[in-house]
XYZ file of C-alpha atoms in Angstrom:
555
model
C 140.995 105.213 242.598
C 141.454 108.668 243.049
C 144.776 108.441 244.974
C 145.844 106.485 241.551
C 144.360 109.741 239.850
C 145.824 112.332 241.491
C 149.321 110.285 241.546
C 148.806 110.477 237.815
C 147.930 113.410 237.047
C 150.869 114.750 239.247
C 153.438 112.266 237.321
C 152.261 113.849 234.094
C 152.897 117.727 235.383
C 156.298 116.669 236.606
C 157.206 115.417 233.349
C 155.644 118.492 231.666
C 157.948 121.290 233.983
C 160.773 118.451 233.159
C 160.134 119.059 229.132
C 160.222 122.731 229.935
C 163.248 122.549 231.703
C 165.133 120.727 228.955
C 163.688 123.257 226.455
C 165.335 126.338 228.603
C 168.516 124.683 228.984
C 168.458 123.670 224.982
C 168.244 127.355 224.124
C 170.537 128.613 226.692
C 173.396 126.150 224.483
C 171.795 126.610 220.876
C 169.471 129.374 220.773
C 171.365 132.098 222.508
C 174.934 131.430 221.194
C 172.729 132.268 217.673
C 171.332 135.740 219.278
C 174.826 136.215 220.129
C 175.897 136.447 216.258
C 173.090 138.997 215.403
C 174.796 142.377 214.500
C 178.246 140.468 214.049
C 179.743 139.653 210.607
C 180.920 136.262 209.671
C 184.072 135.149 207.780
C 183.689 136.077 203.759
C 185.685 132.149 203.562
C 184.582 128.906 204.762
C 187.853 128.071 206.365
C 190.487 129.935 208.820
C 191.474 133.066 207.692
C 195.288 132.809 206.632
C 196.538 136.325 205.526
C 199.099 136.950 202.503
C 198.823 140.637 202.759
C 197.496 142.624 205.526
C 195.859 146.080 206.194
C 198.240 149.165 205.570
C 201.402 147.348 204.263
C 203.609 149.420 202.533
C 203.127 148.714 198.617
C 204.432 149.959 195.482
C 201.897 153.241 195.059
C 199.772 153.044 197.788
C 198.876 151.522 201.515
C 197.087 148.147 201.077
C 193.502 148.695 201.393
C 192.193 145.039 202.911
C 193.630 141.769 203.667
C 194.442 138.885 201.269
C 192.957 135.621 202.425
C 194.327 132.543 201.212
C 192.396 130.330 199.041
C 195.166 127.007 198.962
C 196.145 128.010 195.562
C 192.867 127.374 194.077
C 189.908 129.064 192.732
C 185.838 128.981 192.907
C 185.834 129.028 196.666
C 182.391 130.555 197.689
C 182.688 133.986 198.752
C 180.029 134.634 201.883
C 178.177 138.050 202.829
C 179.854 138.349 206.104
C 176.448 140.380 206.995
C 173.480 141.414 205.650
C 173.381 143.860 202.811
C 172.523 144.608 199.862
C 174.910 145.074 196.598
C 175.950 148.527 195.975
C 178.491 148.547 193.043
C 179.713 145.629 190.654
C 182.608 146.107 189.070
C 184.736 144.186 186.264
C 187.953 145.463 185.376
C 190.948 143.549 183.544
C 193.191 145.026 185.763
C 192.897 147.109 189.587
C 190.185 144.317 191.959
C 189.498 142.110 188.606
C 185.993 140.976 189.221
C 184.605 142.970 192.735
C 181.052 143.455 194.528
C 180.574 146.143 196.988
C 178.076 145.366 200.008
C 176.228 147.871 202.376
C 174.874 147.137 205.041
C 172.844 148.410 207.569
C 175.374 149.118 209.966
C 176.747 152.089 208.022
C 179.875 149.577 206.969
C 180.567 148.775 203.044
C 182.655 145.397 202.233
C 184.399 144.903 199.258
C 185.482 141.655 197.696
C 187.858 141.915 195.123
C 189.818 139.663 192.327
C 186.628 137.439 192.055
C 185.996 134.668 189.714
C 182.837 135.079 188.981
C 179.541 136.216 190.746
C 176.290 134.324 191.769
C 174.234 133.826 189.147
C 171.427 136.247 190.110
C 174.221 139.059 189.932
C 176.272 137.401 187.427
C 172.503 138.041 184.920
C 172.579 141.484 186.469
C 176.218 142.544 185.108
C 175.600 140.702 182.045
C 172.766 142.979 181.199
C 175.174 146.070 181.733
C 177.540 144.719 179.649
C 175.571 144.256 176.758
C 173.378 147.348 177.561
C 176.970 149.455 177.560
C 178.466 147.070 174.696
C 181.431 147.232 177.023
C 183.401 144.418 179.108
C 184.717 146.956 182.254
C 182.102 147.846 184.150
C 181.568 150.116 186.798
C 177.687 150.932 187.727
C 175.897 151.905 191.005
C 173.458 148.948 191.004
C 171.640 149.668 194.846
C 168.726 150.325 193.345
C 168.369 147.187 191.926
C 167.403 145.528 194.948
C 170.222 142.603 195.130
C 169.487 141.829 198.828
C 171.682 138.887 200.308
C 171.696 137.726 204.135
C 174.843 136.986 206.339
C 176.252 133.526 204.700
C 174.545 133.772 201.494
C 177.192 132.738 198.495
C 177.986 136.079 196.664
C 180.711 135.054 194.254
C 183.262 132.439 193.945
C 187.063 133.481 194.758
C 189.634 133.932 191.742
C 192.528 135.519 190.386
C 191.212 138.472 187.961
C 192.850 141.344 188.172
C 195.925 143.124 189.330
C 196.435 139.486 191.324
C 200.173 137.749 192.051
C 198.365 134.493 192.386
C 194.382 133.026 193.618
C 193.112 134.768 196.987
C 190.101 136.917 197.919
C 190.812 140.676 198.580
C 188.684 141.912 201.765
C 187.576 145.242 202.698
C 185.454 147.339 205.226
C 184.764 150.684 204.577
C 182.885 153.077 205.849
C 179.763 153.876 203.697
C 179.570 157.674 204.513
C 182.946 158.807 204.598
C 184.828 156.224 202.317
C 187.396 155.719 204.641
C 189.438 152.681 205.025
C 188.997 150.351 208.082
C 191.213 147.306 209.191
C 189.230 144.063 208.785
C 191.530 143.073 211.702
C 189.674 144.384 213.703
C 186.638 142.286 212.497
C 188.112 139.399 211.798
C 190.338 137.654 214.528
C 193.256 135.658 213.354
C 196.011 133.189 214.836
C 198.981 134.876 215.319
C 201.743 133.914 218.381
C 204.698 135.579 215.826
C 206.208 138.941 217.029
C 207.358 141.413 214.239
C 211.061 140.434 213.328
C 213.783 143.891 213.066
C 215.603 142.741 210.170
C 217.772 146.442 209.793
C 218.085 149.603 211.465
C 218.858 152.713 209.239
C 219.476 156.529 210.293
C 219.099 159.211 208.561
C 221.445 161.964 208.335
C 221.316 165.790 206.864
C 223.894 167.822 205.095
C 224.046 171.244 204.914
C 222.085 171.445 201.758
C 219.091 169.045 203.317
C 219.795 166.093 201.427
C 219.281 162.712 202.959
C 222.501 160.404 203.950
C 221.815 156.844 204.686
C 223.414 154.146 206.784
C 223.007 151.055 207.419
C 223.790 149.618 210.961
C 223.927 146.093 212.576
C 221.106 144.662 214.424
C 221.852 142.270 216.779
C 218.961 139.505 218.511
C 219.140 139.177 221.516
C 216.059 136.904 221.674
C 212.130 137.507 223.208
C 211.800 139.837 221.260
C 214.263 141.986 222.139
C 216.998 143.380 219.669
C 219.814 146.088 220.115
C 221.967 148.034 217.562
C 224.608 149.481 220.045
C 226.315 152.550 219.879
C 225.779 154.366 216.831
C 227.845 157.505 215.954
C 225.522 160.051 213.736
C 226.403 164.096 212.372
C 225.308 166.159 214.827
C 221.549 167.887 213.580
C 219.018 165.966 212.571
C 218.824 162.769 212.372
C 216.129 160.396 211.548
C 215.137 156.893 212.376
C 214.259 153.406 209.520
C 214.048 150.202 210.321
C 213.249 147.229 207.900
C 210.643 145.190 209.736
C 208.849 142.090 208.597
C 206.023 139.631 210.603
C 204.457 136.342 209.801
C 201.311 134.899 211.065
C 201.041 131.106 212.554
C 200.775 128.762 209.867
C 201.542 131.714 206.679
C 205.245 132.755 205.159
C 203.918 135.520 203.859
C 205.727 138.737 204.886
C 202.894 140.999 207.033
C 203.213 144.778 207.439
C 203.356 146.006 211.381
C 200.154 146.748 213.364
C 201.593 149.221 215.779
C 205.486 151.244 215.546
C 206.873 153.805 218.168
C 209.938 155.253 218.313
C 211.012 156.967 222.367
C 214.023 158.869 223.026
C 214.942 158.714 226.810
C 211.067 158.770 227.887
C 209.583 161.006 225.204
C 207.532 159.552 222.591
C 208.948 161.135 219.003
C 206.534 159.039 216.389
C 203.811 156.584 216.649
C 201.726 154.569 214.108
C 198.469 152.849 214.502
C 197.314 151.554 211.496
C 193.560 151.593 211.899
C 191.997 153.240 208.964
C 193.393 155.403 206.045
C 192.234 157.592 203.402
C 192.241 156.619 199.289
C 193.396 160.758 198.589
C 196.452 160.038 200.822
C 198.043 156.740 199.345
C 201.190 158.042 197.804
C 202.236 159.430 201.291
C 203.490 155.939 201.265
C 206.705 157.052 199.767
C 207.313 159.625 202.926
C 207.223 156.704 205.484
C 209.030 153.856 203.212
C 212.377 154.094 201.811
C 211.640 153.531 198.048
C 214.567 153.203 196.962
C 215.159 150.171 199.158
C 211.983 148.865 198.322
C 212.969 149.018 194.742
C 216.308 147.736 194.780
C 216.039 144.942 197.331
C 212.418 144.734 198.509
C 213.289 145.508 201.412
C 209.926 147.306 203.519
C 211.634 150.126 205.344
C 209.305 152.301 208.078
C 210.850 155.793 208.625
C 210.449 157.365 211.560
C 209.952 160.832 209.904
C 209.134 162.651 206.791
C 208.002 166.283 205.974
C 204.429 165.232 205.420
C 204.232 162.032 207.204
C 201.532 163.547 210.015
C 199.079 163.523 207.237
C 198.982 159.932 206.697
C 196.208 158.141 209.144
C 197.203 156.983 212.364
C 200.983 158.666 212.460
C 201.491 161.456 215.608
C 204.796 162.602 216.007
C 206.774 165.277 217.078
C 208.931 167.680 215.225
C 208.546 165.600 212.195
C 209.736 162.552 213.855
C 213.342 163.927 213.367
C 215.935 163.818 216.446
C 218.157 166.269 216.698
C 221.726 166.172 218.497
C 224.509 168.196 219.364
C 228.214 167.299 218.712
C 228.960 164.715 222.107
C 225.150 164.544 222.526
C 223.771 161.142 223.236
C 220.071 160.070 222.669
C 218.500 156.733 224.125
C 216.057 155.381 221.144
C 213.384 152.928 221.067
C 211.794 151.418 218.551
C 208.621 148.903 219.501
C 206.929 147.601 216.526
C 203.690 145.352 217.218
C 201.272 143.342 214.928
C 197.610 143.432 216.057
C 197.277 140.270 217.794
C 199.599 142.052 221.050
C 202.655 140.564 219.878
C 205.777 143.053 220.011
C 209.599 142.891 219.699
C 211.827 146.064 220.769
C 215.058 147.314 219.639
C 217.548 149.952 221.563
C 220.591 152.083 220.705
C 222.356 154.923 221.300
C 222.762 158.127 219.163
C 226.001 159.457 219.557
C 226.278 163.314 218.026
C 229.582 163.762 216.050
C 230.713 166.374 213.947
C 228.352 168.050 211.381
C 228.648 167.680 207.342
C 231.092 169.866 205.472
C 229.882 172.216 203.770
C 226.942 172.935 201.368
C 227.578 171.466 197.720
C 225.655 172.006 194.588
C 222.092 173.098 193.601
C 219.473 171.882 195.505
C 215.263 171.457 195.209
C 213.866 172.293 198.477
C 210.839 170.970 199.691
C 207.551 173.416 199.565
C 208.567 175.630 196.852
C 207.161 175.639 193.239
C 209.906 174.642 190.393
C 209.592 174.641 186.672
C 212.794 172.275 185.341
C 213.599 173.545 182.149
C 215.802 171.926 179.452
C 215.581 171.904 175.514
C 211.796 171.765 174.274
C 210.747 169.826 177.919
C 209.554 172.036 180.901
C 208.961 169.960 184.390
C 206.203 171.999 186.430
C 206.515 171.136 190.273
C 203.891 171.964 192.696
C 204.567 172.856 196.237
C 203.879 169.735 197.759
C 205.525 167.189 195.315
C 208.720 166.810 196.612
C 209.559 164.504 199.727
C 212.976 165.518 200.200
C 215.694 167.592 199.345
C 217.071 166.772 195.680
C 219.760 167.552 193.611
C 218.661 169.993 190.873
C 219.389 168.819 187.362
C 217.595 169.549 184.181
C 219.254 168.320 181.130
C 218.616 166.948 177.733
C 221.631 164.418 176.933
C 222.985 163.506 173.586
C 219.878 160.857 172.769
C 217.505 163.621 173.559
C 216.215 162.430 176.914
C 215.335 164.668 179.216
C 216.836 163.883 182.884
C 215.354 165.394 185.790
C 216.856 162.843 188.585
C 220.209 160.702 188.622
C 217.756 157.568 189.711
C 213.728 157.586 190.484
C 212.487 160.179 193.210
C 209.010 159.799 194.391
C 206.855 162.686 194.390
C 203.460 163.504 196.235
C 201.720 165.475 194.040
C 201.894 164.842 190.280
C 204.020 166.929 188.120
C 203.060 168.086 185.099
C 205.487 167.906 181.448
C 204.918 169.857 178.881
C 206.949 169.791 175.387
C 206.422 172.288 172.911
C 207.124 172.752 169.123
C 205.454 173.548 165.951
C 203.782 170.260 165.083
C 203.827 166.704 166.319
C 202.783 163.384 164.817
C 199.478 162.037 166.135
C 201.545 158.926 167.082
C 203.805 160.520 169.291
C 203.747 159.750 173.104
C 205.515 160.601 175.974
C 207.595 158.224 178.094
C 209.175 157.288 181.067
C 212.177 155.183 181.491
C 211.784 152.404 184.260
C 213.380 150.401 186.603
C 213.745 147.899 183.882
C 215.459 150.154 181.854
C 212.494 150.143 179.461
C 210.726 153.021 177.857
C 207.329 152.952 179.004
C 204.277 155.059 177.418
C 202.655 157.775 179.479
C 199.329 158.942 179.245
C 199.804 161.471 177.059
C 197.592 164.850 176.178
C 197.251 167.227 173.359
C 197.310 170.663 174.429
C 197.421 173.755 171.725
C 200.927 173.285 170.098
C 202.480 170.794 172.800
C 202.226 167.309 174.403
C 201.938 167.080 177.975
C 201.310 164.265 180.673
C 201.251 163.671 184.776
C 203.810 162.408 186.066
C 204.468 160.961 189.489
C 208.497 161.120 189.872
C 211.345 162.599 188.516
C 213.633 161.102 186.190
C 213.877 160.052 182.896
C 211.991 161.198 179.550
C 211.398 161.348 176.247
C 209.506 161.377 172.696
C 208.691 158.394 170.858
C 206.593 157.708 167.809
C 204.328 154.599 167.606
C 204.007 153.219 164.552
C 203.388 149.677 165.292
C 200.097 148.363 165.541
C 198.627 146.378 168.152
C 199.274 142.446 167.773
C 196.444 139.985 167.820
C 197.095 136.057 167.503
C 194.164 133.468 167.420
C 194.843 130.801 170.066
C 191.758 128.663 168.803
C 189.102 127.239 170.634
C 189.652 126.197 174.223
C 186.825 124.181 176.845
C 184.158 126.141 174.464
C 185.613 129.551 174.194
C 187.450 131.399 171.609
C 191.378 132.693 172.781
C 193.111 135.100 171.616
C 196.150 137.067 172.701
C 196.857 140.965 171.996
C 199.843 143.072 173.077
C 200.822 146.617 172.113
C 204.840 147.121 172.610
C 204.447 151.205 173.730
C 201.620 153.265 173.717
C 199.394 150.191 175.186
C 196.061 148.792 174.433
C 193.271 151.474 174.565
C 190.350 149.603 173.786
C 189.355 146.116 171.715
C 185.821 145.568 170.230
C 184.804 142.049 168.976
C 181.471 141.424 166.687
C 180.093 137.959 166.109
C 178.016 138.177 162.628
C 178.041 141.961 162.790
C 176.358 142.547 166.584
C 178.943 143.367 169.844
C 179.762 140.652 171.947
C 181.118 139.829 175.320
C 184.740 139.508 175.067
C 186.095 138.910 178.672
C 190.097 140.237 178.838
C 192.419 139.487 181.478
C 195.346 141.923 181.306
C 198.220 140.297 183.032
C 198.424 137.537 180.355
C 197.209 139.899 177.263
C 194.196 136.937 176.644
C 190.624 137.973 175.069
C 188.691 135.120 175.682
C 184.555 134.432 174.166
C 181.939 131.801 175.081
C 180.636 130.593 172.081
C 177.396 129.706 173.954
C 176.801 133.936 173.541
C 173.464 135.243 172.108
C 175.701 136.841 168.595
C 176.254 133.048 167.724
C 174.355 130.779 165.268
C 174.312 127.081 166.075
C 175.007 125.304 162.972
C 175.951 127.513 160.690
C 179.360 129.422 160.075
C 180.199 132.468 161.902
C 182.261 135.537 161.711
C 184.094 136.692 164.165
C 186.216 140.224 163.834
C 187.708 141.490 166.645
C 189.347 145.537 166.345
C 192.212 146.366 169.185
C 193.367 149.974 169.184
C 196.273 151.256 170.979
C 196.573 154.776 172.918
C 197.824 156.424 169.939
C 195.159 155.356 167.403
C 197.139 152.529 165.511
C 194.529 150.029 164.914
C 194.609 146.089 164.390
C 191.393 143.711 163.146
C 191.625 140.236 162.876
C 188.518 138.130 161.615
C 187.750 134.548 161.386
C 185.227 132.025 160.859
C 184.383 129.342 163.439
C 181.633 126.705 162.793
């Protein structure tokens, strides 16, 4: 009996230390792979992150600020706290991020989702509230007092196309919450990417004696691996700077990616290098000084020069001397060029610089960069500051026969804004300034009263002029769509400056989505009466005052 006993009672502590043993090795394979993910973000998307835009590409106006993830074409995708955070700032624009929330978190970073289609519903009440509160539909409020706390994979919003947006996909940003600066969610979020960046054209960059900018285009050959060479090329002697028109792709995306990583060598000597890591809001139009934007214009092509009189200002460039080369007549110069996307993919290209002889001589009127200019033609005056020219220019300053006042042959980028003035004894409220554009359309320009003259900011030379608006905004009723009132306003010049709509005399929410010029209203909205008629007026005012109301009645 007690050998049975003590048999048993040793069989049942064996199996006890065997149930602790399978607990161990069950947390070891569960439990700590979760520990692991403390203190690391998450994917904002439920699905593997495919990029249509990445961190720093070279855009119009600016460096992109985040990555575009893919959403298949679609909409209402949820939208995850990648960590978590509480919300700092919603904000609804029709144009710019659309619908975006702004997350802090405790680890001093700030993500931003942008071009939303709507929110959760606890913040979606929240911004609501504001609207009505500020009888307005763009919003822009500070709400981390509020208390909107979410944890890592909690649904924030639902992904859209509001906004500034070519198409559906979530915009993604980290920032960081003290300084504001700009960080690459690359290196947060890892991607699939086997694709090395592709040298589609290599440009130089030659001086003439007045400073002015030559460009050439020479033959790239691939040689395959990654490798590329553009031979012997003969170049002015002086300086002489470096482009090349570079383009990557991800595994599994067409979408055209900006480069990671770009350095340019001569012989052994490193002249330029770019890491794009972070970057600055205050220095986005610095991307005109490393892109060629007249290229970019013309044939959308994304050109990264190798120099530029400001270009060490922009985050993540060192170079020396600019970034310029600089031969003698028979000189030859080795160059470099290594351009790699974050993932440690790279492709290389080599050639020779040749020096020949230098440009004849100095020809016509120049504006040199660094020096304040005040163009002058007619009643128009052009104020330059130091710092807003990239380059050398021609100098011109003319009003021609239609009264346009020409400041540049074609567009010219500038850093800082100009300022241009017109002055005269009296000028019609509805007057506005304007810029002609690459369309070859007059567009308006913010334009300012100031004593006896109009004036506005201005971002490159070229071409001006008055114009008076005298036609009002237009406002057609699209009737009502899936529960919701459409219309459709456009203003031909001056632009819409604001729109109010009343149901039954009290605001309402009218929700506007300016790439398609469409007001749209919920008739579910507190203003309306159920069963009985009601009157909707809606009032859209363009920039210059001209003012167009449009009421119906809908049951």
């Amino acid at each position: 009996y007690l050998r049975h006993k003590i048999k048993y009672f040793a069989g049942m502590r064996m199996i006890k230390w065997f149930c602790r043993l399978g607990l161990v090795v069950l947390h070891c394979f569960i439990m700590i792979p979760l520990y692991a993910q403390l203190g690391t973000n998450i994917l904002p998307l439920r699905r593997e992150p495919l990029l249509s835009g990445n961190f720093g590409e070279l855009r119009a106006t600016h460096f992109h600020s985040g990555i575009d993830l893919k959403t298949g074409g679609t909409t209402g995708l949820p939208v995850l706290c990648v960590n978590d955070g509480v919300i700092a700032r919603i904000r609804i624009s029709a144009s710019g991020y659309g619908n975006a929330l702004y997350v802090e978190h405790p680890d001093g970073m700030t993500t931003v989702y942008g071009h939303l289609d709507r929110f959760n519903g606890k913040i979606r009440k929240v911004a609501r509230e504001l609207q009505y509160r500020n009888e307005s539909f763009e919003l822009d409020e500070n709400v981390r007092e509020l208390g909107l706390i979410f944890r890592k994979g909690d649904t924030i919003a639902y992904s859209g196309n509001t906004g500034a947006s070519g198409g559906p996909h979530l915009h993604f940003e980290y920032r960081d919450t003290k300084t504001e600066n700009i960080l690459n969610p690359l290196r947060f979020i890892a991607i699939q990417d086997h694709v090395a960046p592709n040298f589609r054209k290599l440009y130089v960059y030659e001086s003439d004696p007045a400073g002015r900018l030559i460009r050439r285009r020479c033959d790239v050959k691939a040689l395959g691996k990654g490798r590329y060479d553009a031979g012997r090329i003969k170049v002015s002697a002086g300086r002489v700077g470096v482009g090349a028109y570079i383009t990557d792709v991800m595994d599994g995306s067409w979408n055209k990616l900006g480069v990671y990583k770009l350095t340019l060598r001569s012989g052994q000597a490193e002249r330029f290098r770019l890491v794009v890591d972070t970057g600055a809001f205050d220095k986005a139009p610095l991307v005109n000084d490393l892109k060629d934007f007249e290229l970019y214009r013309e044939r959308s092509e994304t050109v990264y020069r190798c120099f530029g009189n400001y270009i060490d200002r922009i985050p993540g460039i060192s170079c020396v001397d600019n970034g310029y080369l600089t031969l003698n007549e028979g000189e030859e110069a080795e160059v470099e060029l290594e351009a790699e996307d974050i993932s440690g993919n790279s492709s290389v290209l080599r050639c020779v610089l040749v020096g020949g002889k230098q440009h004849g001589k100095k020809e016509g009127k120049v504006l040199e960069v660094g020096r304040v200019y005040h163009l002058k033609a007619g009643p128009y005056v052009l104020e330059l500051d130091s710092c807003s020219l990239f380059t050398v220019v021609d100098s011109i300053a003319t009003v021609d026969s239609a009264g346009v006042f020409v400041t540049a042959r074609q567009d010219v980028p500038l850093w800082v804004k100009a300022l241009l003035r017109v002055e005269g004894e009296y000028w019609d409220a509805r007057m506005v300034l304007a810029r002609l554009n690459a369309k070859g359309q007059w567009e308006a320009l913010k334009t300012m009263r100031e004593g006896n003259g109009l004036c506005a900011w201005v971002n490159m030379l070229g071409k001006y002029t008055l114009l008076i608006d005298s036609v009002p905004p237009r406002v057609e009723y699209g009737g009502m769509i899936n529960g919701s009132l459409k219309f459709t306003i456009k203003d031909e010049l001056a632009g819409i400056r604001e729109y109010r709509g009343e149901v039954n005399g009290r605001w309402c929410l009218f929700e506007y989505d300016a790439k398609t010029g469409t007001l749209t209203c919920r008739k579910n909205e507190p203003a309306f009466v159920k069963g009985q008629k009601n009157r909707v007026l809606l009032t859209v005012t363009d920039a210059v005052g001209n003012k167009t109301r449009r009421e119906i009645i809908v049951n």
